[in-house]
Amino acid sequence: MLCPEVWDFKAPQHYFKVEHANYLTKDLPVTIKTHYFNHSVSVVLPDTVSIPEDLPNSLLEDTDYYRIEALNTSELVCKEFIEAFIKKGELSLLSIGKKIDLHNSIAITPTGHLIISLVHEDFQKLGLEGTPSFFDRKVQTRHVVTIDLKEENFTPGKKNYERVRESLEKRLPEKFVAIVAWDPPDEKLCPSSIGAWFHSRGYSVSLCQQKFIRRSEYSIKVPIIEEHANYDKLFEWLGVFSIGGDLVNGKDGDYVNTYQCPEPAVLVGQVQYLQWTGFFTRKQIENIYKVLTNYTRTRERLPWSSLDVQGFEDCPVSWRLKEHTFTINGDNSYTMILQPSGEYLLRTSLCSNNKSRAFQ
């Protein structure tokens, strides 16, 4: 009996995009501005012994968020809520504990859009306009309802508002567990106001804080960025380092690990790894981006620094209002490699739009 080539499978399709720009001459990257739901952030600093306090603190101070139990979706169209938190500052809300390809989910983007992703049966019961899911458009097993909470005519007494409110109250009884964060328009206002508001409405509200870890690696090679470098190898090295992989075992014939640092490379004394995990708004990501670029430009001999941001796998949107799903995985992430000169590489990564096919 012949042995099948079980190792000879094609890699799943995946979307990657790499672009070059200069953070000294370009405004905040659109990739950061339009990625609304961020779950983890990591920074790598080669040839670095001490880290400035404002770097870790940039994602630890005033970045608390809140967990709301048994949330009614109809609460999110309350006029008081819209006026206080949607039209003032930026609010980010995401249901958790749901599988985006199997269950209902909700989200509010900082642009003021309420996203309701529903299985077909619940969508039919709801009675609101929506679009078939891009990923199930042929069989239409899922629909997405998008409501602009900032629309001028979306106000009590108006026909559209009353229809939406009644549909959510009477025909969407499901309660969600959600996390929420609010970036107020003024420093005098407290971000905790959002938690207090839901508590005043009778909800069980829990304070959540970001988790932070720091790791140092000693005497390892790091790749150097050159004009014609293999960027795939560079990002691969960064991934291996970030998960704590073995970067020094380069023995020929070692089946378990034959990884070698891509050339050209330089041996450095220390590499610092910082990681924050939790729920981060785009404003908070913008803050650490500014801190990191300012720090990088002051370190003329720094090989580079990197910023990696991972989104939530089961988030209903990836960038802007682009629908997201979970096929092979739920990847929606981006990585930036910054240089003291101002040049940077930006790689965007997104899971495939194609579902796995079952062969008979």
mmCIF file of C-alpha atoms in Angstrom, residues 170-318:
data_model
loop_
_atom_site.group_PDB
_atom_site.id
_atom_site.type_symbol
_atom_site.label_atom_id
_atom_site.label_comp_id
_atom_site.label_asym_id
_atom_site.label_seq_id
_atom_site.Cartn_x
_atom_site.Cartn_y
_atom_site.Cartn_z
ATOM 1 C CA LYS A 170 -40.197 43.160 20.620
ATOM 2 C CA ARG A 171 -38.493 40.930 18.067
ATOM 3 C CA LEU A 172 -34.884 40.592 19.226
ATOM 4 C CA PRO A 173 -35.171 39.154 22.741
ATOM 5 C CA GLU A 174 -31.613 37.757 22.828
ATOM 6 C CA LYS A 175 -29.388 39.281 25.491
ATOM 7 C CA PHE A 176 -25.667 39.759 24.857
ATOM 8 C CA VAL A 177 -22.517 39.921 26.939
ATOM 9 C CA ALA A 178 -20.620 42.944 25.644
ATOM 10 C CA ILE A 179 -17.468 44.930 26.313
ATOM 11 C CA VAL A 180 -17.504 48.691 25.903
ATOM 12 C CA ALA A 181 -15.042 51.584 26.033
ATOM 13 C CA TRP A 182 -15.594 55.302 25.588
ATOM 14 C CA ASP A 183 -13.082 57.956 24.560
ATOM 15 C CA PRO A 184 -14.609 61.253 25.762
ATOM 16 C CA PRO A 185 -14.302 64.421 23.668
ATOM 17 C CA ASP A 186 -12.804 66.344 26.594
ATOM 18 C CA GLU A 187 -10.149 65.369 29.134
ATOM 19 C CA LYS A 188 -12.396 66.767 31.864
ATOM 20 C CA LEU A 189 -14.908 63.984 31.186
ATOM 21 C CA CYS A 190 -14.234 60.570 32.687
ATOM 22 C CA PRO A 191 -14.214 57.447 30.465
ATOM 23 C CA SER A 192 -15.868 55.568 33.341
ATOM 24 C CA SER A 193 -19.085 57.494 32.660
ATOM 25 C CA ILE A 194 -20.116 54.785 30.223
ATOM 26 C CA GLY A 195 -19.938 52.098 32.904
ATOM 27 C CA ALA A 196 -21.907 54.276 35.316
ATOM 28 C CA TRP A 197 -24.614 54.857 32.711
ATOM 29 C CA PHE A 198 -25.235 51.149 32.101
ATOM 30 C CA HIS A 199 -25.164 50.520 35.854
ATOM 31 C CA SER A 200 -27.848 53.181 36.325
ATOM 32 C CA ARG A 201 -29.991 51.286 33.816
ATOM 33 C CA GLY A 202 -29.920 48.200 36.014
ATOM 34 C CA TYR A 203 -27.210 46.196 34.246
ATOM 35 C CA SER A 204 -24.484 44.170 35.914
ATOM 36 C CA VAL A 205 -21.280 46.015 34.957
ATOM 37 C CA SER A 206 -17.723 44.820 35.641
ATOM 38 C CA LEU A 207 -14.549 46.881 35.378
ATOM 39 C CA CYS A 208 -11.925 45.262 33.129
ATOM 40 C CA GLN A 209 -8.252 46.179 32.826
ATOM 41 C CA GLN A 210 -5.645 45.491 30.179
ATOM 42 C CA LYS A 211 -3.118 42.740 30.896
ATOM 43 C CA PHE A 212 0.564 43.554 30.379
ATOM 44 C CA ILE A 213 3.616 41.322 30.069
ATOM 45 C CA ARG A 214 7.253 42.145 29.359
ATOM 46 C CA ARG A 215 9.992 39.795 28.225
ATOM 47 C CA SER A 216 13.706 40.282 27.548
ATOM 48 C CA GLU A 217 15.844 38.095 25.295
ATOM 49 C CA TYR A 218 19.632 38.248 25.366
ATOM 50 C CA SER A 219 22.387 37.913 22.757
ATOM 51 C CA ILE A 220 20.339 37.063 19.680
ATOM 52 C CA LYS A 221 20.548 37.977 16.022
ATOM 53 C CA VAL A 222 17.966 40.331 14.581
ATOM 54 C CA PRO A 223 17.439 40.899 10.846
ATOM 55 C CA ILE A 224 18.408 44.200 9.275
ATOM 56 C CA ILE A 225 16.055 45.958 6.878
ATOM 57 C CA GLU A 226 17.493 46.573 3.424
ATOM 58 C CA GLU A 227 15.881 47.883 0.271
ATOM 59 C CA HIS A 228 15.675 44.496 -1.434
ATOM 60 C CA ALA A 229 15.243 42.385 1.687
ATOM 61 C CA ASN A 230 12.853 39.442 1.839
ATOM 62 C CA TYR A 231 10.045 41.004 3.846
ATOM 63 C CA ASP A 232 8.260 37.673 4.307
ATOM 64 C CA LYS A 233 11.334 36.373 6.148
ATOM 65 C CA LEU A 234 11.476 39.532 8.239
ATOM 66 C CA PHE A 235 7.859 39.217 9.378
ATOM 67 C CA GLU A 236 8.354 35.491 9.930
ATOM 68 C CA TRP A 237 11.265 36.204 12.299
ATOM 69 C CA LEU A 238 9.116 38.721 14.140
ATOM 70 C CA GLY A 239 6.366 36.130 14.551
ATOM 71 C CA VAL A 240 8.734 33.453 15.842
ATOM 72 C CA PHE A 241 10.236 35.888 18.340
ATOM 73 C CA SER A 242 6.838 37.116 19.526
ATOM 74 C CA ILE A 243 5.609 33.629 20.431
ATOM 75 C CA GLY A 244 8.875 32.807 22.212
ATOM 76 C CA GLY A 245 10.130 30.440 19.515
ATOM 77 C CA ASP A 246 13.680 29.084 19.376
ATOM 78 C CA LEU A 247 15.757 31.571 17.369
ATOM 79 C CA VAL A 248 19.211 30.151 18.104
ATOM 80 C CA ASN A 249 18.900 26.507 17.043
ATOM 81 C CA GLY A 250 20.268 26.390 13.529
ATOM 82 C CA LYS A 251 21.740 22.900 13.443
ATOM 83 C CA ASP A 252 21.508 21.188 10.080
ATOM 84 C CA GLY A 253 19.293 18.148 10.130
ATOM 85 C CA ASP A 254 17.490 19.103 13.324
ATOM 86 C CA TYR A 255 13.973 17.952 12.457
ATOM 87 C CA VAL A 256 12.267 19.764 15.319
ATOM 88 C CA ASN A 257 13.668 23.181 14.490
ATOM 89 C CA THR A 258 16.019 24.309 11.754
ATOM 90 C CA TYR A 259 15.071 27.968 11.852
ATOM 91 C CA GLN A 260 17.799 30.480 11.076
ATOM 92 C CA CYS A 261 17.695 34.250 11.286
ATOM 93 C CA PRO A 262 17.416 35.792 7.806
ATOM 94 C CA GLU A 263 20.459 37.666 6.526
ATOM 95 C CA PRO A 264 21.704 40.312 6.758
ATOM 96 C CA ALA A 265 21.494 40.309 10.545
ATOM 97 C CA VAL A 266 23.239 41.812 13.539
ATOM 98 C CA LEU A 267 23.907 40.385 16.992
ATOM 99 C CA VAL A 268 22.402 42.553 19.747
ATOM 100 C CA GLY A 269 22.696 42.367 23.518
ATOM 101 C CA GLN A 270 19.002 42.622 24.407
ATOM 102 C CA VAL A 271 15.620 42.580 22.694
ATOM 103 C CA GLN A 272 12.583 43.809 24.615
ATOM 104 C CA TYR A 273 9.086 42.435 24.038
ATOM 105 C CA LEU A 274 5.999 44.215 25.392
ATOM 106 C CA GLN A 275 2.457 42.893 25.066
ATOM 107 C CA TRP A 276 -0.896 44.274 26.147
ATOM 108 C CA THR A 277 -4.095 42.206 25.925
ATOM 109 C CA GLY A 278 -7.680 43.335 26.415
ATOM 110 C CA PHE A 279 -9.899 45.748 24.487
ATOM 111 C CA PHE A 280 -8.338 48.792 22.813
ATOM 112 C CA THR A 281 -10.007 51.616 20.936
ATOM 113 C CA ARG A 282 -8.509 53.168 17.832
ATOM 114 C CA LYS A 283 -7.677 56.299 19.862
ATOM 115 C CA GLN A 284 -5.588 54.212 22.251
ATOM 116 C CA ILE A 285 -3.749 52.554 19.355
ATOM 117 C CA GLU A 286 -3.124 55.996 17.876
ATOM 118 C CA ASN A 287 -1.592 57.033 21.199
ATOM 119 C CA ILE A 288 0.944 54.189 21.372
ATOM 120 C CA TYR A 289 1.764 54.677 17.680
ATOM 121 C CA LYS A 290 2.730 58.299 18.371
ATOM 122 C CA VAL A 291 4.758 57.363 21.457
ATOM 123 C CA LEU A 292 6.595 54.604 19.577
ATOM 124 C CA THR A 293 7.388 56.713 16.499
ATOM 125 C CA ASN A 294 8.690 59.547 18.687
ATOM 126 C CA TYR A 295 10.871 57.104 20.610
ATOM 127 C CA THR A 296 12.164 55.375 17.476
ATOM 128 C CA ARG A 297 13.260 58.594 15.779
ATOM 129 C CA THR A 298 15.376 59.525 18.832
ATOM 130 C CA ARG A 299 17.287 56.217 18.688
ATOM 131 C CA GLU A 300 19.446 56.757 15.609
ATOM 132 C CA ARG A 301 21.286 53.435 16.014
ATOM 133 C CA LEU A 302 18.176 51.385 16.695
ATOM 134 C CA PRO A 303 17.859 48.723 13.952
ATOM 135 C CA TRP A 304 14.075 49.152 13.980
ATOM 136 C CA SER A 305 11.040 48.844 16.238
ATOM 137 C CA SER A 306 7.767 47.058 15.581
ATOM 138 C CA LEU A 307 4.106 47.449 16.470
ATOM 139 C CA ASP A 308 1.712 44.529 16.003
ATOM 140 C CA VAL A 309 -2.058 44.852 16.499
ATOM 141 C CA GLN A 310 -4.440 41.890 16.525
ATOM 142 C CA GLY A 311 -8.199 42.245 16.134
ATOM 143 C CA PHE A 312 -10.924 40.060 17.614
ATOM 144 C CA GLU A 313 -11.393 36.829 15.666
ATOM 145 C CA ASP A 314 -15.197 36.879 15.950
ATOM 146 C CA CYS A 315 -15.730 40.580 15.350
ATOM 147 C CA PRO A 316 -18.514 41.337 12.806
ATOM 148 C CA VAL A 317 -16.297 43.881 10.980
ATOM 149 C CA SER A 318 -12.579 44.064 10.212
#
